[in-house]
XYZ file of C-alpha atoms in Angstrom:
640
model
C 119.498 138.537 91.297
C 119.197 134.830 92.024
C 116.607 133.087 89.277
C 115.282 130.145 90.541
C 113.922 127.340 88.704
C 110.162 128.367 89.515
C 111.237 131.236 87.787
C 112.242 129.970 84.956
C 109.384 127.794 84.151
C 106.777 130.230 84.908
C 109.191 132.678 82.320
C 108.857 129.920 79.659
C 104.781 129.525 80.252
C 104.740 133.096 79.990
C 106.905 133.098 76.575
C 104.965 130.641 74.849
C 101.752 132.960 74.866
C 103.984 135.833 73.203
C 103.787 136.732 69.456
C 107.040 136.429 67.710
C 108.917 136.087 70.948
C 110.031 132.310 70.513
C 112.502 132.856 68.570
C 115.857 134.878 68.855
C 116.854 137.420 66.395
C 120.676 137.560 65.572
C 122.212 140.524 67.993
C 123.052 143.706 65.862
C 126.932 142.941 65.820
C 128.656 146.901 64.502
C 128.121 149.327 67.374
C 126.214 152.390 66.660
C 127.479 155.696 66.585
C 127.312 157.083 70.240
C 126.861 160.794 70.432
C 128.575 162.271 73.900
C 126.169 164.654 74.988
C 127.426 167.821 77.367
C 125.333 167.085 80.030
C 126.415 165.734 83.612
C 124.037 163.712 85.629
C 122.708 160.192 85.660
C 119.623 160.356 84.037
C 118.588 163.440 81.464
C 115.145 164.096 80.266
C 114.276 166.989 78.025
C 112.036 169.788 78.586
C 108.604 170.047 76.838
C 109.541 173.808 75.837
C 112.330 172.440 74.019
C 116.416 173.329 74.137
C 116.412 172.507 77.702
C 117.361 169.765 79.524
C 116.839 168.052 83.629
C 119.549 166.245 84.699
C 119.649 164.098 88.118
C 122.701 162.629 90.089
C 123.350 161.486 93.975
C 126.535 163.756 94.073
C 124.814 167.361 91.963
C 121.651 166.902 92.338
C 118.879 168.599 90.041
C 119.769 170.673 87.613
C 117.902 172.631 85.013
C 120.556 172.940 81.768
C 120.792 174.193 78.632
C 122.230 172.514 75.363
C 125.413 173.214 76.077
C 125.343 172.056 79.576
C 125.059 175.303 81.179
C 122.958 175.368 84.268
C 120.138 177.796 84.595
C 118.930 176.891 88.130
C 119.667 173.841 90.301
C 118.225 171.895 93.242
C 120.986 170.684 95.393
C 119.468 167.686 96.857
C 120.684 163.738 96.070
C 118.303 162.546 93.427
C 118.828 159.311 91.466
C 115.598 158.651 88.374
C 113.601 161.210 86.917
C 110.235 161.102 84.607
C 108.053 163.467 83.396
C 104.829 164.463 82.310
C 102.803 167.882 80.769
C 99.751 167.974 82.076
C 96.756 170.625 83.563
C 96.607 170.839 87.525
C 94.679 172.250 88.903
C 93.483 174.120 85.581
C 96.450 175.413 85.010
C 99.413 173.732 82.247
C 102.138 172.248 84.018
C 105.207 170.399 83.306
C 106.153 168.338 85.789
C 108.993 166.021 87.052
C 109.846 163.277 89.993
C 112.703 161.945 91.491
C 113.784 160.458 94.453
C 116.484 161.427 97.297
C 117.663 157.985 98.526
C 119.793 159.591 101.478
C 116.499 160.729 102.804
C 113.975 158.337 101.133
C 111.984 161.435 99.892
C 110.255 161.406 96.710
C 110.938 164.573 95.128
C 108.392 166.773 92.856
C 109.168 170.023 90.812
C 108.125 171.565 88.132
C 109.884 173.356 85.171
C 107.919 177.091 84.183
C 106.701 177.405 80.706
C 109.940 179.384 79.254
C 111.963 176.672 80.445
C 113.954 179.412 83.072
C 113.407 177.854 86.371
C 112.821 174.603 88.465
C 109.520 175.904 90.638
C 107.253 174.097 93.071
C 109.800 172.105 95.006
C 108.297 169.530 96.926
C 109.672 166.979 99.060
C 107.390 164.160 100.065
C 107.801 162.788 103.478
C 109.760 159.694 103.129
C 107.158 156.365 102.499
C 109.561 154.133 104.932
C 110.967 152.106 102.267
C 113.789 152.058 99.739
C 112.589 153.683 95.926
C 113.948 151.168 93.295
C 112.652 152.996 90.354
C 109.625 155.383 89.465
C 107.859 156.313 86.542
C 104.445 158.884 86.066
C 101.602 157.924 84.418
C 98.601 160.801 82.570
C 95.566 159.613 82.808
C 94.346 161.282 79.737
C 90.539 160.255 80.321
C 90.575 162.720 83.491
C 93.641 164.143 83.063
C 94.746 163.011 86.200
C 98.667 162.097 87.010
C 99.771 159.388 88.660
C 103.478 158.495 89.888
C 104.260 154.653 90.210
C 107.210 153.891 92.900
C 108.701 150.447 92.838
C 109.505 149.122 96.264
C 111.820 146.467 98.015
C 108.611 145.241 99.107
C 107.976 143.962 96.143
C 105.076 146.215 95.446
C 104.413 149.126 92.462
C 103.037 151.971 94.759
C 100.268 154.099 93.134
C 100.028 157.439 93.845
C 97.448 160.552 92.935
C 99.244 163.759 91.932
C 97.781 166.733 92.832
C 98.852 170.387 93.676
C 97.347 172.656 96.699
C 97.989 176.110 97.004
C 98.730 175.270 100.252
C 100.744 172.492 100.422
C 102.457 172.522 96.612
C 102.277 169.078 94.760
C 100.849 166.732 97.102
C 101.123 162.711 96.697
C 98.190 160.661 97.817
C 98.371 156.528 97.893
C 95.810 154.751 95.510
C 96.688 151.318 95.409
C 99.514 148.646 95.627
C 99.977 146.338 92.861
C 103.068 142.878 93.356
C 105.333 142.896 91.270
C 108.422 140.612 91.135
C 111.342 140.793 93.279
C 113.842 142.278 90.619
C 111.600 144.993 89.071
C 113.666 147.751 89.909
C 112.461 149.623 86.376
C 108.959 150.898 85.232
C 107.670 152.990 82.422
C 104.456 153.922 80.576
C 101.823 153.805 77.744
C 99.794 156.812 78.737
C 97.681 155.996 75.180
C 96.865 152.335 76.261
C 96.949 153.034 79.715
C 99.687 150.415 80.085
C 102.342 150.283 83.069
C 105.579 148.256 81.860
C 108.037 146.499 84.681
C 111.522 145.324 83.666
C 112.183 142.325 86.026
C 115.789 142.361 86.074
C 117.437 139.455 84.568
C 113.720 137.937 83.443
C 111.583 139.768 81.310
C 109.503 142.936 81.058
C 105.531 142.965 82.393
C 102.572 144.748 81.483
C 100.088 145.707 83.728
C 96.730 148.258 82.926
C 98.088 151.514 84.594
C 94.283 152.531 85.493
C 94.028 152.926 88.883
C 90.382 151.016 88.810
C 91.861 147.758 86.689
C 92.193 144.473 88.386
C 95.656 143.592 89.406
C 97.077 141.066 86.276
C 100.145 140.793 84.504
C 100.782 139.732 80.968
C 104.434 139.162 79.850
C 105.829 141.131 77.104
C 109.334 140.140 76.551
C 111.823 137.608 78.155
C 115.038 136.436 78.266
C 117.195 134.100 76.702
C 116.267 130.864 76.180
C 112.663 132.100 75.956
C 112.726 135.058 74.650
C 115.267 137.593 72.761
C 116.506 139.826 75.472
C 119.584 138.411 75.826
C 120.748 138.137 79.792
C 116.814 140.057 80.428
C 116.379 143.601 80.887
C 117.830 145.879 83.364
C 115.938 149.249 82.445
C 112.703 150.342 79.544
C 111.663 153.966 78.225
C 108.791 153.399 76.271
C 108.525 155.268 72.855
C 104.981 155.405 70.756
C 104.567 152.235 69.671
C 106.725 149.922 71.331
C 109.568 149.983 74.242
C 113.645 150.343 74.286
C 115.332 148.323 77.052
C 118.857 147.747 77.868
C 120.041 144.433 78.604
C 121.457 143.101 82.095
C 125.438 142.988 81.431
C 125.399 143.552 77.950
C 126.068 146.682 75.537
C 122.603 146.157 73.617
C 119.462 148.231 73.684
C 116.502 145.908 72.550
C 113.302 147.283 70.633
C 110.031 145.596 71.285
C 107.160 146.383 69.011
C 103.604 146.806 69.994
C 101.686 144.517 67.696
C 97.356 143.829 66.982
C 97.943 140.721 69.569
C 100.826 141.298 71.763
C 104.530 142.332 71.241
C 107.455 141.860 69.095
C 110.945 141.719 68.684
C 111.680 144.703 66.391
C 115.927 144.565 66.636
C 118.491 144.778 68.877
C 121.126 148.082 68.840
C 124.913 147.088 69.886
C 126.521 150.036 71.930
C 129.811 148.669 71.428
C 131.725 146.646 74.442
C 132.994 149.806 75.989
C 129.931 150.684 76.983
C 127.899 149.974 79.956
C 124.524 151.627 80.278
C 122.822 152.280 83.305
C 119.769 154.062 82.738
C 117.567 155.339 79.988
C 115.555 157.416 77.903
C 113.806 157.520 75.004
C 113.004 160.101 73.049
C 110.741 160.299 69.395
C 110.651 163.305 66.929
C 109.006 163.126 63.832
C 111.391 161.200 61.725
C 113.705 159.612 64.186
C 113.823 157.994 67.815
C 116.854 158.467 70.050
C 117.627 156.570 73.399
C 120.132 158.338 76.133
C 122.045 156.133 78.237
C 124.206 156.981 81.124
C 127.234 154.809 80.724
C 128.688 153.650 84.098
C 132.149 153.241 82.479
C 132.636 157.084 81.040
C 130.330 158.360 83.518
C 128.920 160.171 80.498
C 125.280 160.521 78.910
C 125.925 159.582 75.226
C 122.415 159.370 72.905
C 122.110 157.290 70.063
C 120.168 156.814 67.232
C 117.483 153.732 67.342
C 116.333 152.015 63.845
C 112.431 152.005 64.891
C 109.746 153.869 63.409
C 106.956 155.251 65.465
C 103.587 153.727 64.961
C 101.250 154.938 68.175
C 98.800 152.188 69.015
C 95.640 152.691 69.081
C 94.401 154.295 72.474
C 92.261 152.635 74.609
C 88.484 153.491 74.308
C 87.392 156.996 75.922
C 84.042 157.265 77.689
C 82.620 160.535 79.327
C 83.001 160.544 83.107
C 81.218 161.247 85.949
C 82.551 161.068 89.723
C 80.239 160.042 93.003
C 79.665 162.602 95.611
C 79.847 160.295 98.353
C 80.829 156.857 99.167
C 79.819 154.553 102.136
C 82.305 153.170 104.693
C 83.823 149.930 103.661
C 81.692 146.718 103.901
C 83.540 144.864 106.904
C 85.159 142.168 105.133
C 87.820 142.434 102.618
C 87.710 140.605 99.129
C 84.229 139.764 96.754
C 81.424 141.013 99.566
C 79.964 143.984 98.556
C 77.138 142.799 95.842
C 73.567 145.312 95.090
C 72.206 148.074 96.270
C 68.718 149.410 96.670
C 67.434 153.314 97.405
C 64.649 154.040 99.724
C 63.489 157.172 99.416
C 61.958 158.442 102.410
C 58.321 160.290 101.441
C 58.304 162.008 104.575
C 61.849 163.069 105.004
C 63.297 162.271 101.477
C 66.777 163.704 103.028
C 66.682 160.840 105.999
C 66.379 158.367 102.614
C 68.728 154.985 103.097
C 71.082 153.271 100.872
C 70.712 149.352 101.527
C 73.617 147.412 100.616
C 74.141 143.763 100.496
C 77.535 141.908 102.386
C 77.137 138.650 100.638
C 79.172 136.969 103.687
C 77.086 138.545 106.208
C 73.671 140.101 105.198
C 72.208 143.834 104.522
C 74.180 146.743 105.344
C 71.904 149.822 105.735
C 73.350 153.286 105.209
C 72.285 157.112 105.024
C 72.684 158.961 102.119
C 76.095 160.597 104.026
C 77.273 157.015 103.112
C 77.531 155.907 106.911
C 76.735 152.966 108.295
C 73.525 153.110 110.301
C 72.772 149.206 110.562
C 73.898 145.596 109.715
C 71.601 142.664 109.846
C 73.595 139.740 109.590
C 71.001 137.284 108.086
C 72.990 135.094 106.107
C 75.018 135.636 102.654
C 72.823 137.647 100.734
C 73.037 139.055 97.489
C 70.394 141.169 95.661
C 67.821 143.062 97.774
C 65.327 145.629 95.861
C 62.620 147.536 97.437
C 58.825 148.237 97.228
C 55.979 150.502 99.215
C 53.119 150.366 100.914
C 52.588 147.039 102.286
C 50.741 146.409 105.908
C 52.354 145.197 109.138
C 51.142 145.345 112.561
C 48.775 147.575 112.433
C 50.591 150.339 109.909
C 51.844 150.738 106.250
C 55.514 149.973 105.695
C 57.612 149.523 102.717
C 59.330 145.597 102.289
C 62.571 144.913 101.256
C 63.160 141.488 99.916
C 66.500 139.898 99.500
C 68.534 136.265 98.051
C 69.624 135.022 100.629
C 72.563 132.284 99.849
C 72.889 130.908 103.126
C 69.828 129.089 102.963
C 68.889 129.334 98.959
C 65.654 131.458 100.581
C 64.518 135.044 100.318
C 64.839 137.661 103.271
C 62.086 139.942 103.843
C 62.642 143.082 105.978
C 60.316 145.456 106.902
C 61.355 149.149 106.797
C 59.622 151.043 109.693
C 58.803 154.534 107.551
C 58.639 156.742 111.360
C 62.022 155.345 112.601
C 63.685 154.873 109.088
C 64.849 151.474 109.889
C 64.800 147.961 108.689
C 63.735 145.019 110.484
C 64.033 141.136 109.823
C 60.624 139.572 109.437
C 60.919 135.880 108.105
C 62.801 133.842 105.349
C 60.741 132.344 102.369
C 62.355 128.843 101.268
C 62.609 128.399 97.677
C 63.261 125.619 95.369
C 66.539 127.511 93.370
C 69.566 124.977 94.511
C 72.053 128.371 94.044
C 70.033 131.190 94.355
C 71.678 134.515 92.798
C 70.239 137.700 91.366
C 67.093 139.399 92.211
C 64.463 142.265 91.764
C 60.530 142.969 92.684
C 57.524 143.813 90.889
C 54.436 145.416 91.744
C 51.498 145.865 89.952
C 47.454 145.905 90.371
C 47.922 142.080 90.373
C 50.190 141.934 93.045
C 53.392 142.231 95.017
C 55.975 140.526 93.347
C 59.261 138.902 94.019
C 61.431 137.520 90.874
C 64.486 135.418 91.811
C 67.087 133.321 89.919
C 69.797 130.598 89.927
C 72.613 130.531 88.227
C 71.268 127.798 86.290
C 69.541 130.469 84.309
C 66.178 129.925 85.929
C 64.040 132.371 87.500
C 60.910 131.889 89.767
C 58.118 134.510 90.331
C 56.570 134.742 93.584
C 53.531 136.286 94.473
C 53.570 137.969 97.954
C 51.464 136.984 100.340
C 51.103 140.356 102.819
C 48.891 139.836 105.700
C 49.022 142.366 108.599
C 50.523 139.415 111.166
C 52.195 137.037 108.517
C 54.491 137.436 105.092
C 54.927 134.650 103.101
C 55.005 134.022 99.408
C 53.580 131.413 96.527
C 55.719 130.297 93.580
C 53.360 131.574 90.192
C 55.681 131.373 87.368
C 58.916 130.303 86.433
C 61.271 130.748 82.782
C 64.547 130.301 81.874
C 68.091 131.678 79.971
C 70.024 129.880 78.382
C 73.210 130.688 80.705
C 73.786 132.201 84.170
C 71.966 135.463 84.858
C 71.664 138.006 87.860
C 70.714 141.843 87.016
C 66.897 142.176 86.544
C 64.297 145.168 86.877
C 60.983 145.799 86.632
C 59.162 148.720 84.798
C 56.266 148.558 87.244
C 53.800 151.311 85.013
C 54.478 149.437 81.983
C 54.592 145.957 83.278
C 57.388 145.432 81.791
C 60.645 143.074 83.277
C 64.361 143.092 82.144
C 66.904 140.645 82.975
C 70.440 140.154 82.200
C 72.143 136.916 81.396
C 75.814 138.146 82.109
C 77.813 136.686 78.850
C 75.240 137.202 76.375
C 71.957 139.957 76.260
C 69.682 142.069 78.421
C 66.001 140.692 77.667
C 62.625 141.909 78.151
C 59.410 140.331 78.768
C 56.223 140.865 80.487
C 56.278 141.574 84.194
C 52.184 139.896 84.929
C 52.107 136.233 86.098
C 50.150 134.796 83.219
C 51.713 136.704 80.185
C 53.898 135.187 77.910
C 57.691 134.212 78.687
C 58.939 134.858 75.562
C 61.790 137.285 75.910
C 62.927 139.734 73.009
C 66.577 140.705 72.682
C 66.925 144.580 74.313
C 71.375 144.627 73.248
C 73.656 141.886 73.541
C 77.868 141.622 74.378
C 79.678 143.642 71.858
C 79.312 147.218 70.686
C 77.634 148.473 74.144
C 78.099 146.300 76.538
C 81.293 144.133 77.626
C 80.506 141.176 79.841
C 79.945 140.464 82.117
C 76.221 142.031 82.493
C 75.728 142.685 86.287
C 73.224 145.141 87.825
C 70.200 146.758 85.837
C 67.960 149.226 87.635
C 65.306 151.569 86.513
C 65.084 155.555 86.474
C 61.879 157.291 85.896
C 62.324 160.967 84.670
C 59.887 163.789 83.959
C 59.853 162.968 80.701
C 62.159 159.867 79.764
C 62.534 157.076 81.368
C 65.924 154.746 81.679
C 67.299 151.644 81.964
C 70.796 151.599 83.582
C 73.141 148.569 83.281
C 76.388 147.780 84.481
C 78.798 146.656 81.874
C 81.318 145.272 84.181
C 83.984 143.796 81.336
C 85.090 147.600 80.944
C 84.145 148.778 83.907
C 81.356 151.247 82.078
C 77.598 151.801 82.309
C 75.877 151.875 79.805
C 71.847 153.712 79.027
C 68.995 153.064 76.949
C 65.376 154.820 77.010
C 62.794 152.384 78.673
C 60.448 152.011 76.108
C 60.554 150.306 72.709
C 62.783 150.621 70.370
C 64.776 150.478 73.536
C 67.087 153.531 71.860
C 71.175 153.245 73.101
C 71.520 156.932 74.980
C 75.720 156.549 75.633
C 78.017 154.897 78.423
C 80.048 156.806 81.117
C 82.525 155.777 83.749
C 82.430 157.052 87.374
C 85.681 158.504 88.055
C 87.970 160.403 90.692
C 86.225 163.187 92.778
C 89.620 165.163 93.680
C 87.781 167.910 95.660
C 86.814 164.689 98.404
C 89.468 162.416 96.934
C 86.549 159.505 96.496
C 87.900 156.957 93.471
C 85.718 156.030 90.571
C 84.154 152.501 90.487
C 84.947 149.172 88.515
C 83.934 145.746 88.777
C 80.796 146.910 89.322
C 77.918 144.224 90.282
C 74.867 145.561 91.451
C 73.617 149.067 90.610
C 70.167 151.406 91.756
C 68.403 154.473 90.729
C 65.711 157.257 91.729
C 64.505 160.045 90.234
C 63.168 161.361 93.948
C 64.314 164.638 94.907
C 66.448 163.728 97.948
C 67.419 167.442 98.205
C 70.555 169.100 97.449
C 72.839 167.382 95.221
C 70.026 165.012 94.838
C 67.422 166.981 93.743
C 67.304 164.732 90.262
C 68.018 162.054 92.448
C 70.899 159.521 92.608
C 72.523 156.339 90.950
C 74.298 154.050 93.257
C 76.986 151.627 92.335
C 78.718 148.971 94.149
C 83.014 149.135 93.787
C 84.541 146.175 93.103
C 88.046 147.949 93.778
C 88.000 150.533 96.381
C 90.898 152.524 96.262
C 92.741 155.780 97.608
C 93.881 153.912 99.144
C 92.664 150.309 99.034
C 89.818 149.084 101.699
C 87.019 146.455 101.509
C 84.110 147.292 98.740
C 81.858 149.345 99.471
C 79.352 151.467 97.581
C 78.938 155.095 95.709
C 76.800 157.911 95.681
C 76.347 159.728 91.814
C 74.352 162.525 91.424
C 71.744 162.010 88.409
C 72.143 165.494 87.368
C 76.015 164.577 86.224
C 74.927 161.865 84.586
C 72.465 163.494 82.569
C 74.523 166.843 81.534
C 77.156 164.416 80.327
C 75.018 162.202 78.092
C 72.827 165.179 77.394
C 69.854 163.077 78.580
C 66.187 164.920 78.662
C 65.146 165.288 82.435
């Protein structure tokens, strides 16, 4: 692999940020004891059952073998990598492995029954149309869903949702793409930190969050000589609990790197001896020891050794409960940061023909049924937050208003939603004084009909609605301020009560009425709840408790309190995969909305609806999700 100078620098920019990594430990210079083991293949893997062994080559194919190298079934097929993980599909306890036939550019899935007899569930996926370079599995643990990761020519890490059908066996289905360099041609990964690890051969090794629903960033780990330890750079990585093993590019060493509190390590380096050329490996940690198995291209043998490292899992990421939506809307019709807030109006007279608004903020409002299909798009200008109120006259009958920020012209959009036809309509644009007009939410009260608006100069302006039956306008009655940028608010409108979120520091609460006091007390700031930034807050009014909902976007989580004083934390949940419709979960969530109506159905204890920053299986534009309130409350154990 050529290394340009680009590559070089960026390398050394990326070492500088590492822990320990500046320096280079002296190479281990005796060669370990190498153990020949009686297996024949390229790569070996043991069995979770124990005493049994998979073994993959191009020229024998898969074979299922015992300690002694005996082979108790076989798959004759080219295959060149293997991984594996133990995990529940489809209910049922599984072990399962992946390779890859590069004569016919098939994937290849099996499975290895509990007694460790036979190699079941063959299943060769249809060929993706490009070269495999390497592949590695990733388990979910949160969901317990599986993932396999292919690395590409194109430069890409393929995602991919494992899942078995009676019909069909084990099934791939694309989630996402993620770049990766041009010489990653090795991956493997931290199921417990939910960490996918690259070897870039000749360079360094990358880290990247495995989760199908993180944003796409890398963060080096290790890198070569001059800016790093690894020597000439990697050429192939096992991971092991606690820290990675990788063999070097053109050099007999395997190199241990050390998960640390604020990065990665060094931990040693483990000389094969000069006769030995490895070509692919894996580790493997018991109790008291950890063992790496390399195939070495110059004895054509798989010889183990023993690796000075002591296993110290890291801590696992945080686990939330999870929920999954029930349906999801088409995409929003541009790709990249459009979709923004959403707002639920429930139909009184046909709650099932309710409508999802949704705003594009490079077009306008997207309007959608509750199948999630697109039924309208009014494309009034970039707008942003939209929320919803009833009961308001026009033209000679009662509607219900929608009112929106409208970035285009720094003004708010006011729709009228025609309660016979079930449609919105356009009615006029209110100028306002905000110089970047951002988040938004109504109020409605004996007082009035009110609009409440911000900047993200951390001021917001009240507006009192002005709803003739021939002309809507609006009046400017009050105005406060954060101290920073906010955009999430909601009103309480039976207790007169207003929350607002300023995104890198608190939800606040004041009074809703016109000439009440602004002063604001603190409902939960950043840290033990909520993760900024603070996005979306919306309202849900049960039978007996009511909630506020907020979207804690920094780990992709939302997050419930009751809606009265003392404001009591209820839990946090995460929206994840629906495999039964294959809909994803949702992340970078921005704007968020709630009813308790019963829509019917599913809905009966009505709905939460979340815009997805990262829509995926496979990856489209944003576009927004459907979540049953019922889920939500069984797994919080919230009172109806």
């Amino acid at each position: 692999m050529l290394v340009t100078r680009r590559d070089l620098i960026t390398a050394a920019i990326a070492a500088a940020t590492l822990a320990g990594c500046s320096a280079t430990p002296e190479p281990a210079k005796q060669a370990h004891d190498l153990t020949i083991l009686p297996l024949s293949g390229e790569w070996a893997r043991p069995t979770a059952a124990g005493q049994r062994w998979v073994t993959t080559s191009e020229q024998n194919g898969i074979a299922l073998v015992d300690p002694e190298g005996r082979i108790l079934d076989s798959w004759d097929t080219n295959a060149e990598f293997l991984d594996t993980r133990s995990v529940r599909l489809n209910g049922k306890p599984m072990e399962v492995f992946a390779s890859y036939n590069p004569e016919a550019g098939m994937p290849l899935l099996f499975t290895v029954s509990p007694q460790g007899k036979a190699i079941e569930h063959r299943t060769s996926v249809p060929s993706f149309g490009f070269p495999v370079e390497g592949l590695c599995f990733f388990h979910d643990t949160d969901n317990d869903d599986l993932y396999l990761f292919t690395l590409s020519e194109k430069f890409l890490a393929h995602q991919y949702l494992v899942t078995q059908s009676n019909q069909e066996g084990l099934k791939l289905t694309e989630v996402r793409n993620l770049p990766v360099p041009a010489g990653a041609e090795t991956c493997a990964t931290d199921d417990l930190t939910d960490t996918l690890f690259v070897a870039e051969e000749g360079v360094g090794i990358w880290a990247y969050n495995a989760s199908p629903e993180a944003d796409l960033a890398r963060s080096p780990v290790a890198m070569a000589e001059p800016f790093g330890a690894l020597g000439k750079g990697p050429k192939g990585l096992d991971t092991i609990p606690g820290g990675i093993a990788a063999y070097e590019l053109d050099n007999p060493f395997i190199h241990l790197i050390q998960a640390t509190e604020d990065g990665y390590r060094h931990h040693s380096s483990v000389n094969l001896g000069q006769d030995v050329a490895p070509d692919s490996i894996t580790a493997t940690a018991g109790s008291d020891e950890v063992k790496a198995i390399v195939f070495d291209e110059i004895s054509e043998q798989l010889e183990q050794v023993e690796l000075p490292f002591t296993t110290t899992p890291p801590e696992p990421n945080a686990r939330f409960p999870q929920v999954y939506a029930e349906v999801e809307t088409a995409p929003v019709p541009v790709i990249g940061d459009a979709a923004d807030d959403p707002e639920i109006w429930v139909n009184r007279g046909n709650p099932g023909k309710s409508l999802v608004l949704g705003t594009d903020k490079r077009n306008g409002l997207l309007v959608y049924n509750l199948e999630g299909e697109q039924l309208q798009s009014l494309n009034v200008g970039r707008i942003n937050n939209v929320d919803i109120r009833y009961g308001v006259p026009y033209h000679g009958k009662t509607v219900d208003i929608a009112v929106a920020t409208n970035r285009t012209r720094n003004s708010l959009s006011l729709f009228a939603i025609d309660r016979e036809r079930a449609s919105v309509i356009p009615v006029t644009e209110v100028p306002t004084a905000l110089p970047e007009i951002y988040g938004f939410c109504m109020y409605q009260s004996a007082s009035g009909t009110y609009a409440i608006a911000n900047d993200k100069d951390g001021r917001f302006h009240q507006f009192r609605l002005n709803l003739t039956d021939r002309n809507w306008g609006a009046e400017r009655v009050r105005e406060f301020k954060v101290a920073s940028q906010p955009e999430g608010c909601v009103a309480d409108d039976r207790r007169q009560t207003l929350f607002v979120g300023e995104e890198d520091r608190a939800i606040w609460v004041l009074d809703a009425e016109p000439e009440a006091s602004s002063n604001m007390v603190k409902l939960d700031g950043i840290g033990e709840h909520l993760t900024d930034d603070i996005e979306g807050l919306t309202f849900y009014r049960g039978e007996t408790q009511d909630y506020l909902v907020a979207s804690s976007q920094g780990d992709n989580t939302y997050v419930i309190y009751n809606a009265e004083p003392p404001y009591q934390f209820r839990g946090k949940f995460r929206i994840g995969i629906n495999h039964q419709k294959l809909i994803d979960g949702a992340s970078e969530t921005d704007g968020i909305a709630a009813t308790s109506a019963n829509l019917g159905g599913i809905w009966s204890e009505g709905m939460l609806v979340v815009q997805d920053g990262r829509n995926v299986l496979p990856t489209e534009a944003q576009n927004f999700k459907y979540v049953p309130w019922s889920r939500i409350r069984s797994v919080l154990n919230l009172e109806r």
